Coordinates of C-alpha atoms in Angstrom, one line a residue:
Chain A
M946 CA -156.1 -21.0 -2.6
K947 CA -153.5 -23.5 -3.8
D948 CA -154.0 -27.2 -3.2
I949 CA -151.7 -28.3 -0.6
A950 CA -149.6 -30.2 -3.0
D951 CA -149.0 -27.3 -5.0
Q952 CA -147.7 -25.2 -2.0
E953 CA -144.0 -24.5 -1.9
V954 CA -144.1 -24.4 2.2
I955 CA -146.8 -26.1 4.0
D956 CA -147.8 -24.6 7.6
L957 CA -148.8 -26.8 10.4
E958 CA -149.9 -26.5 13.8
D959 CA -147.4 -28.1 16.4
M960 CA -148.0 -31.9 16.1
D961 CA -146.1 -35.0 17.2
I962 CA -144.6 -37.4 15.1
E963 CA -147.5 -39.7 15.1
A964 CA -150.0 -37.1 14.3
F965 CA -147.8 -36.0 11.4
N966 CA -147.8 -39.4 10.1
A967 CA -151.5 -39.4 10.2
F968 CA -151.5 -36.1 8.4
A969 CA -149.2 -37.4 5.8
T970 CA -151.0 -40.8 5.3
D971 CA -154.1 -38.7 4.8
Q972 CA -152.4 -36.6 2.0
G973 CA -151.1 -39.7 0.1
W974 CA -147.4 -39.1 1.1
S975 CA -146.5 -42.1 2.6
D976 CA -145.2 -45.3 1.4
G977 CA -146.8 -47.0 4.2
M978 CA -144.0 -47.0 6.6
P979 CA -143.2 -44.4 9.2
L980 CA -142.0 -41.0 7.7
Y981 CA -139.5 -38.5 9.4
V982 CA -140.9 -34.8 9.7
P983 CA -139.5 -32.4 6.9
T984 CA -139.0 -29.1 8.8
E985 CA -138.0 -26.3 7.0
D986 CA -134.6 -26.5 9.1
K987 CA -134.2 -29.9 8.0
V988 CA -134.9 -29.2 4.4
A989 CA -132.6 -26.5 4.3
R990 CA -129.7 -28.7 5.8
F991 CA -130.3 -31.0 2.8
V992 CA -130.7 -28.4 0.0
E993 CA -127.3 -27.0 0.9
T994 CA -125.7 -30.4 0.3
V995 CA -126.6 -30.0 -3.6
R996 CA -125.5 -26.2 -3.8
G997 CA -123.0 -27.2 -6.4
D998 CA -125.3 -28.6 -8.9
N999 CA -127.4 -26.2 -10.4
R1000 CA -128.5 -27.9 -13.4
P1001 CA -132.5 -27.6 -13.7
Y1002 CA -134.6 -30.6 -13.6
P1003 CA -136.8 -31.4 -16.4
P1004 CA -140.5 -32.0 -15.8
V1005 CA -141.0 -35.2 -14.2
P1006 CA -143.4 -37.8 -15.7
P1007 CA -146.1 -39.0 -15.5
R1008 CA -147.5 -35.6 -13.7
Q1009 CA -145.2 -33.2 -15.8
V1010 CA -143.9 -31.2 -12.6
I1011 CA -140.7 -29.5 -12.3
P1012 CA -139.6 -30.0 -9.0
T1013 CA -138.0 -27.7 -6.8
V1014 CA -134.9 -28.9 -4.7
Q1015 CA -136.8 -28.2 -1.4
A1016 CA -139.5 -30.6 -2.7
L1017 CA -136.9 -33.2 -3.5
A1018 CA -135.3 -32.6 0.1
A1019 CA -138.4 -32.8 1.7
N1020 CA -138.8 -36.1 0.4
A1021 CA -135.5 -37.5 1.7
V1022 CA -135.9 -36.1 5.0
M1023 CA -139.1 -37.9 5.1
A1024 CA -137.3 -41.3 4.0
G1025 CA -134.9 -41.1 6.8
C1026 CA -132.0 -39.8 4.9
K1027 CA -129.0 -38.0 6.3
P1028 CA -128.0 -34.9 4.8
E1029 CA -124.8 -36.2 2.7
Y1030 CA -126.9 -38.9 1.3
F1031 CA -129.2 -36.3 -0.7
P1032 CA -126.6 -35.9 -3.4
V1033 CA -126.8 -39.5 -4.2
V1034 CA -130.5 -39.5 -4.4
T1035 CA -130.5 -36.3 -6.7
A1036 CA -128.2 -38.1 -8.8
A1037 CA -130.5 -41.4 -8.9
L1038 CA -133.2 -38.9 -9.9
R1039 CA -131.5 -37.5 -12.8
G1040 CA -130.9 -40.7 -13.9
V1041 CA -134.4 -42.0 -14.0
L1042 CA -135.2 -38.5 -15.9
D1043 CA -133.0 -40.0 -18.8
P1044 CA -135.6 -39.9 -21.5
D1045 CA -134.6 -43.4 -22.6
Y1046 CA -135.2 -44.7 -19.1
N1047 CA -139.1 -44.3 -19.8
L1048 CA -139.9 -42.8 -16.4
H1049 CA -143.8 -42.8 -17.4
G1050 CA -143.8 -46.2 -18.5
T1051 CA -141.8 -48.1 -16.0
L1052 CA -144.0 -46.2 -13.3
A1053 CA -147.7 -46.7 -14.8
T1054 CA -146.9 -50.3 -15.9
T1055 CA -148.5 -53.4 -15.0
H1056 CA -145.0 -54.9 -14.4
S1057 CA -143.5 -55.3 -11.0
C1058 CA -140.5 -53.3 -11.9
A1059 CA -138.9 -50.8 -9.2
P1060 CA -135.7 -48.5 -9.7
M1061 CA -132.8 -50.3 -8.8
V1062 CA -130.0 -47.9 -7.4
M1063 CA -126.5 -48.8 -7.6
V1064 CA -123.4 -46.5 -6.2
S1065 CA -120.3 -46.7 -7.4
G1066 CA -116.8 -44.8 -6.1
P1067 CA -115.3 -43.7 -3.2
I1068 CA -118.9 -42.2 -1.8
R1069 CA -119.8 -46.1 -0.8
H1070 CA -117.6 -45.9 2.1
E1071 CA -118.0 -42.4 2.9
L1072 CA -121.7 -42.9 3.3
K1073 CA -121.3 -46.5 4.7
I1074 CA -123.2 -47.9 1.7
N1075 CA -123.2 -51.8 2.0
C1076 CA -121.7 -53.5 -0.7
G1077 CA -120.8 -56.9 0.7
S1078 CA -122.8 -59.4 2.7
N1079 CA -126.7 -59.0 2.6
C1080 CA -126.3 -56.0 0.1
F1081 CA -129.8 -56.2 -1.3
G1082 CA -131.4 -56.4 2.1
Q1083 CA -131.8 -54.8 5.4
G1084 CA -129.6 -53.3 8.1
W1085 CA -128.0 -50.2 6.4
Q1086 CA -129.4 -46.8 6.7
A1087 CA -127.9 -45.2 3.5
N1088 CA -129.1 -48.6 1.4
A1089 CA -132.5 -48.3 3.0
T1090 CA -133.1 -44.7 2.8
I1091 CA -131.5 -43.6 -0.6
G1092 CA -133.8 -46.0 -2.2
R1093 CA -136.8 -45.3 -0.1
A1094 CA -136.1 -41.4 -0.8
L1095 CA -136.2 -41.9 -4.6
G1096 CA -139.4 -44.1 -4.4
L1097 CA -141.0 -41.2 -2.2
M1098 CA -139.8 -38.6 -5.1
L1099 CA -141.7 -40.9 -7.3
L1100 CA -144.7 -41.0 -5.5
N1101 CA -144.9 -37.5 -4.3
V1102 CA -143.5 -35.6 -7.4
A1103 CA -144.0 -37.7 -10.3
G1104 CA -147.1 -39.1 -8.8
A1105 CA -147.0 -42.7 -9.1
K1106 CA -149.8 -43.5 -6.8
P1107 CA -150.3 -47.1 -6.2
G1108 CA -153.5 -48.1 -7.9
E1109 CA -154.2 -44.9 -9.8
M1110 CA -150.9 -43.9 -11.9
D1111 CA -148.7 -46.9 -10.6
R1112 CA -150.8 -49.9 -11.9
S1113 CA -148.6 -52.6 -11.0
T1114 CA -150.4 -55.8 -11.1
Q1115 CA -148.5 -57.1 -7.7
G1116 CA -145.7 -54.9 -7.2
N1117 CA -142.5 -56.1 -5.6
P1118 CA -140.8 -55.3 -2.2
A1119 CA -138.1 -53.7 -4.1
K1120 CA -140.5 -50.7 -4.6
F1121 CA -139.9 -49.7 -0.9
T1122 CA -136.2 -49.4 -1.5
F1123 CA -133.7 -51.0 -3.8
C1124 CA -129.9 -49.6 -3.0
F1125 CA -126.9 -51.1 -3.1
G1126 CA -123.1 -50.8 -3.5
E1127 CA -120.7 -52.3 -6.0
N1128 CA -118.0 -54.4 -4.2
E1129 CA -115.5 -53.0 -6.3
E1130 CA -112.7 -54.0 -3.8
E1131 CA -113.5 -58.0 -4.6
N1132 CA -114.2 -57.0 -8.4
P1133 CA -111.5 -59.0 -10.2
W1134 CA -112.3 -57.0 -13.5
T1135 CA -113.2 -53.3 -14.0
P1136 CA -115.8 -51.4 -12.0
Y1137 CA -119.1 -50.6 -13.5
H1138 CA -118.6 -47.0 -13.4
V1139 CA -115.3 -47.2 -15.1
Q1140 CA -116.7 -49.5 -17.8
R1141 CA -119.1 -46.6 -18.5
G1142 CA -116.5 -44.4 -18.9
F1143 CA -116.1 -42.6 -15.6
A1144 CA -113.1 -42.3 -13.9
A1145 CA -112.3 -44.8 -10.9
T1146 CA -112.1 -41.5 -8.6
D1147 CA -115.7 -40.7 -9.5
S1148 CA -118.8 -41.5 -7.4
V1149 CA -121.5 -42.8 -9.7
V1150 CA -125.1 -43.5 -9.4
T1151 CA -126.6 -46.1 -11.8
V1152 CA -130.3 -46.8 -12.1
M1153 CA -132.5 -49.5 -13.8
S1154 CA -135.7 -50.2 -13.7
G1155 CA -135.9 -53.8 -12.7
E1156 CA -137.5 -56.8 -11.0
G1157 CA -136.3 -57.8 -7.7
P1158 CA -133.1 -59.9 -7.9
H1159 CA -133.2 -63.7 -9.1
N1160 CA -130.9 -65.8 -7.1
L1161 CA -128.3 -67.7 -9.0
N1162 CA -127.2 -70.1 -6.5
D1163 CA -124.2 -72.5 -7.5
H1164 CA -122.5 -74.3 -4.7
G1165 CA -121.5 -77.3 -7.0
S1166 CA -119.3 -75.8 -10.0
T1167 CA -116.0 -75.4 -9.5
T1168 CA -115.2 -74.2 -12.9
G1169 CA -116.2 -70.7 -14.4
D1170 CA -117.7 -72.8 -17.4
G1171 CA -119.8 -74.6 -15.0
L1172 CA -120.8 -71.4 -13.3
L1173 CA -122.0 -69.6 -16.8
T1174 CA -124.1 -72.5 -17.3
T1175 CA -125.9 -72.3 -13.8
F1176 CA -126.1 -68.5 -14.6
A1177 CA -127.6 -69.0 -18.1
G1178 CA -130.2 -71.5 -16.7
G1179 CA -131.3 -69.0 -14.2
M1180 CA -131.7 -66.3 -16.6
A1181 CA -133.3 -68.2 -19.4
T1182 CA -136.9 -67.5 -17.9
P1183 CA -139.6 -67.3 -20.3
G1184 CA -141.4 -65.1 -17.5
A1185 CA -139.4 -62.0 -16.9
N1186 CA -140.0 -59.1 -19.0
T1187 CA -136.8 -58.6 -21.0
I1188 CA -138.2 -62.0 -23.2
Y1189 CA -141.0 -59.6 -24.2
G1190 CA -139.9 -56.0 -24.2
K1191 CA -136.2 -56.3 -24.9
G1192 CA -133.8 -54.2 -22.6
P1193 CA -131.2 -54.4 -20.3
M1194 CA -130.3 -56.7 -17.4
F1195 CA -127.8 -57.1 -14.7
V1196 CA -125.9 -60.0 -13.5
I1197 CA -124.5 -59.1 -10.1
I1198 CA -121.9 -61.7 -9.6
G1199 CA -121.0 -62.7 -6.0
P1200 CA -117.2 -62.3 -5.0
E1201 CA -116.5 -66.1 -4.8
H1202 CA -118.2 -66.7 -8.1
A1203 CA -116.2 -63.9 -9.5
A1204 CA -112.7 -65.3 -8.3
T1205 CA -113.6 -68.6 -10.0
L1206 CA -114.4 -67.0 -13.3
K1207 CA -111.4 -64.8 -13.1
R1208 CA -109.2 -67.6 -12.2
D1209 CA -110.5 -69.4 -15.1
G1210 CA -109.6 -66.7 -17.6
F1211 CA -113.1 -65.0 -18.1
T1212 CA -113.5 -61.3 -18.6
I1213 CA -116.6 -59.1 -18.5
E1214 CA -116.8 -59.3 -22.5
S1215 CA -116.5 -62.9 -22.6
I1216 CA -119.0 -63.5 -20.1
R1217 CA -121.5 -61.2 -21.6
Q1218 CA -120.8 -63.2 -24.7
E1219 CA -121.2 -66.5 -23.2
L1220 CA -124.3 -65.6 -21.2
Y1221 CA -125.7 -64.1 -24.5
R1222 CA -125.2 -67.4 -26.4
R1223 CA -126.4 -69.7 -23.6
S1224 CA -129.1 -68.1 -21.9
R1225 CA -131.7 -69.0 -24.5
V1226 CA -135.5 -70.3 -23.9
H1227 CA -136.3 -73.4 -26.0
A1228 CA -139.6 -73.1 -28.0
S1229 CA -140.9 -75.8 -26.0
R1230 CA -140.8 -74.0 -22.6
I1231 CA -143.2 -71.3 -23.9
S1232 CA -146.8 -71.9 -25.2
V1233 CA -147.5 -71.5 -28.6
E1234 CA -149.8 -68.4 -28.0
N1235 CA -147.0 -66.7 -26.1
Q1236 CA -144.6 -67.6 -29.2
D1237 CA -146.9 -65.7 -31.0
T1238 CA -147.0 -62.8 -28.8
Y1239 CA -143.3 -62.4 -28.9
I1240 CA -142.9 -63.0 -32.4
S1241 CA -145.6 -60.2 -33.2
T1242 CA -143.5 -57.7 -31.1
G1243 CA -140.6 -58.3 -33.3
H1244 CA -138.7 -61.1 -31.4
K1245 CA -137.7 -63.7 -34.0
P1246 CA -136.4 -67.2 -32.7
D1247 CA -133.3 -68.4 -33.8
G1248 CA -134.3 -71.6 -34.9
D1249 CA -136.4 -72.9 -31.9
W1250 CA -134.7 -70.7 -29.4
F1251 CA -135.6 -67.1 -28.2
T1252 CA -132.8 -65.3 -26.8
I1253 CA -133.6 -63.0 -23.6
A1254 CA -131.6 -60.0 -25.0
R1255 CA -130.9 -58.4 -28.1
S1256 CA -127.2 -58.6 -28.0
P1257 CA -124.4 -59.3 -25.3
D1258 CA -124.4 -55.5 -24.6
D1259 CA -127.8 -55.7 -23.0
I1260 CA -126.3 -58.0 -20.4
H1261 CA -124.6 -55.7 -17.8
I1262 CA -121.9 -57.2 -15.2
T1263 CA -120.6 -56.4 -12.1
V1264 CA -119.8 -57.7 -8.3
A1265 CA -121.5 -57.0 -5.3
G1266 CA -122.2 -59.1 -2.1
G1267 CA -120.1 -61.2 0.4
P1268 CA -119.0 -64.6 1.2
G1269 CA -121.0 -67.6 -0.4
K1270 CA -121.8 -69.2 -3.5
H1271 CA -124.8 -67.0 -4.7
S1272 CA -124.9 -64.5 -7.6
A1273 CA -128.2 -62.5 -8.8
F1274 CA -130.0 -61.9 -12.3
I1275 CA -131.9 -58.7 -12.2
P1276 CA -133.9 -58.3 -15.6
S1277 CA -135.4 -54.9 -16.2
F1278 CA -138.9 -53.5 -17.5
G1279 CA -137.8 -54.0 -20.9
G1280 CA -138.2 -50.8 -22.8
T1281 CA -135.8 -48.8 -20.6
T1282 CA -131.9 -48.1 -20.4
V1283 CA -129.4 -48.3 -17.7
A1284 CA -128.5 -44.8 -16.8
S1285 CA -125.3 -43.8 -15.0
T1286 CA -124.9 -40.3 -13.3
R1287 CA -121.9 -38.8 -11.9
I1288 CA -122.8 -37.5 -8.2
A1289 CA -122.0 -33.6 -8.1
R1290 CA -120.0 -32.7 -5.1
Chain B
M895 CA -159.1 -43.5 -27.0
I896 CA -160.1 -47.1 -26.0
A897 CA -159.3 -48.2 -22.4
T898 CA -161.0 -50.8 -20.0
E899 CA -162.9 -49.8 -17.0
T900 CA -160.1 -51.1 -14.8
F901 CA -157.6 -48.8 -16.5
K902 CA -159.9 -45.7 -16.8
P903 CA -158.4 -43.9 -13.7
L904 CA -155.0 -44.2 -14.9
V905 CA -156.2 -42.5 -18.3
L906 CA -157.9 -40.0 -16.6
A907 CA -154.8 -39.4 -14.0
Q908 CA -152.4 -39.2 -17.0
A909 CA -154.8 -37.1 -19.0
K910 CA -155.1 -34.4 -16.0
A911 CA -151.3 -34.3 -15.9
R912 CA -151.3 -33.4 -19.6
K913 CA -154.1 -31.0 -19.3
V914 CA -156.1 -32.8 -21.9
E915 CA -159.7 -34.4 -21.8
P916 CA -159.8 -37.4 -24.1
R917 CA -162.8 -38.9 -25.4
L918 CA -163.1 -42.2 -24.1
I919 CA -164.4 -45.4 -25.2
V920 CA -164.5 -47.8 -22.2
V921 CA -165.0 -51.7 -22.4
K922 CA -164.8 -54.3 -19.9
H923 CA -161.5 -55.7 -18.5
P924 CA -159.2 -57.4 -19.3
I925 CA -158.7 -57.9 -23.0
G926 CA -154.9 -59.7 -22.9
G927 CA -155.7 -63.2 -22.2
L928 CA -159.4 -63.8 -23.9
N929 CA -160.0 -66.5 -26.1
A930 CA -161.9 -65.1 -29.6
D931 CA -165.3 -65.4 -28.4
E932 CA -164.5 -63.5 -25.1
L933 CA -162.8 -60.7 -27.3
R934 CA -165.6 -60.5 -29.9
E935 CA -167.9 -58.8 -26.8
R936 CA -165.1 -56.4 -26.2
I937 CA -164.6 -55.7 -29.9
E938 CA -168.4 -55.2 -30.2
A939 CA -168.5 -52.9 -27.5
A940 CA -165.8 -50.8 -28.9
T941 CA -166.9 -50.6 -32.3
K942 CA -170.6 -49.4 -31.1
G943 CA -168.9 -46.7 -29.0
L944 CA -166.6 -45.6 -31.7
T945 CA -169.5 -45.5 -34.1
E946 CA -171.7 -43.2 -31.7
A947 CA -168.7 -40.9 -30.9
T948 CA -168.2 -40.4 -34.8
T949 CA -171.8 -40.0 -35.9
K950 CA -172.6 -37.4 -33.1

């Protein structure tokens, strides 16, 4: 007899949602919040939405199992997704399966990283993905459940069971869900997915194993130069993983900050260059022992300063959020990449 | 393979996923953040375990 985790279809007696949740929790399928029941009918409706995407999935680390579309759909159902969200979730999964994303390392680490999911292109509006006010927060079914579905897949397919395979020291609320849309309409530059070579008409999911958003509050600066001083100061943190592990990071600029930077002539490239140049951590802010750790892992200081990135290319820039004088810095796990995947439809 | 007691379950879970049975030397947790005296105990335990494993 197969272990229940290896069965394609699990026959259960009729049970109400409370009984199902008790059963699912006992099986270790839950992230701690209530789950929807993945009936065969619901799973079939989700599977129908990805019929145009016949590419096989590689083995999913750390467990190294090759997932069926039905197993993935069951997790999206349990997360509370609508069927039309499912192609976004599977595109996000393909992103985290990019070998350079280092899914094994990002799931087993003691670091707090969670998969950041950013959606670009026309599908944002079709699915009502929040790109504006409170885009990292609560209140939108698509944001809440797309991120949650990916998290459940990583739990139930990848095997990232907290305390066992997922060894995060403290975790991070973003492990429940971390999905938002680019605010392309208020981006005065080029949308992120177009920066990555996709067509503006493509719908794209971008994933990065990141910390939660670090707020960059600047109500006082009236120039782009002033804003970049604040951004760089907020990014120059000796506690973020990127200064150890080296890797990508996002600066998600709020629309009002973006408008000021654009007015003063800054481009995405010049912002990257300036943030790389300014967001350095002085040796006096790092213990001598920790400086030795940085240096022993190949991070040579530039005089008395430690850079937080390998080059300006590590700093990814886009616009999201609503009115207000806030932006956000999202450092990554370090040994990972930013993976963008076109949503197959 | 040398692992701390705290991370032994992670090592075993990953080994199971890869269908391997590693020979483990388990030392006290943690290793990071120890001073030289504290680290010496871990090194001695690991050395003892390695010696025993390689002389059997």
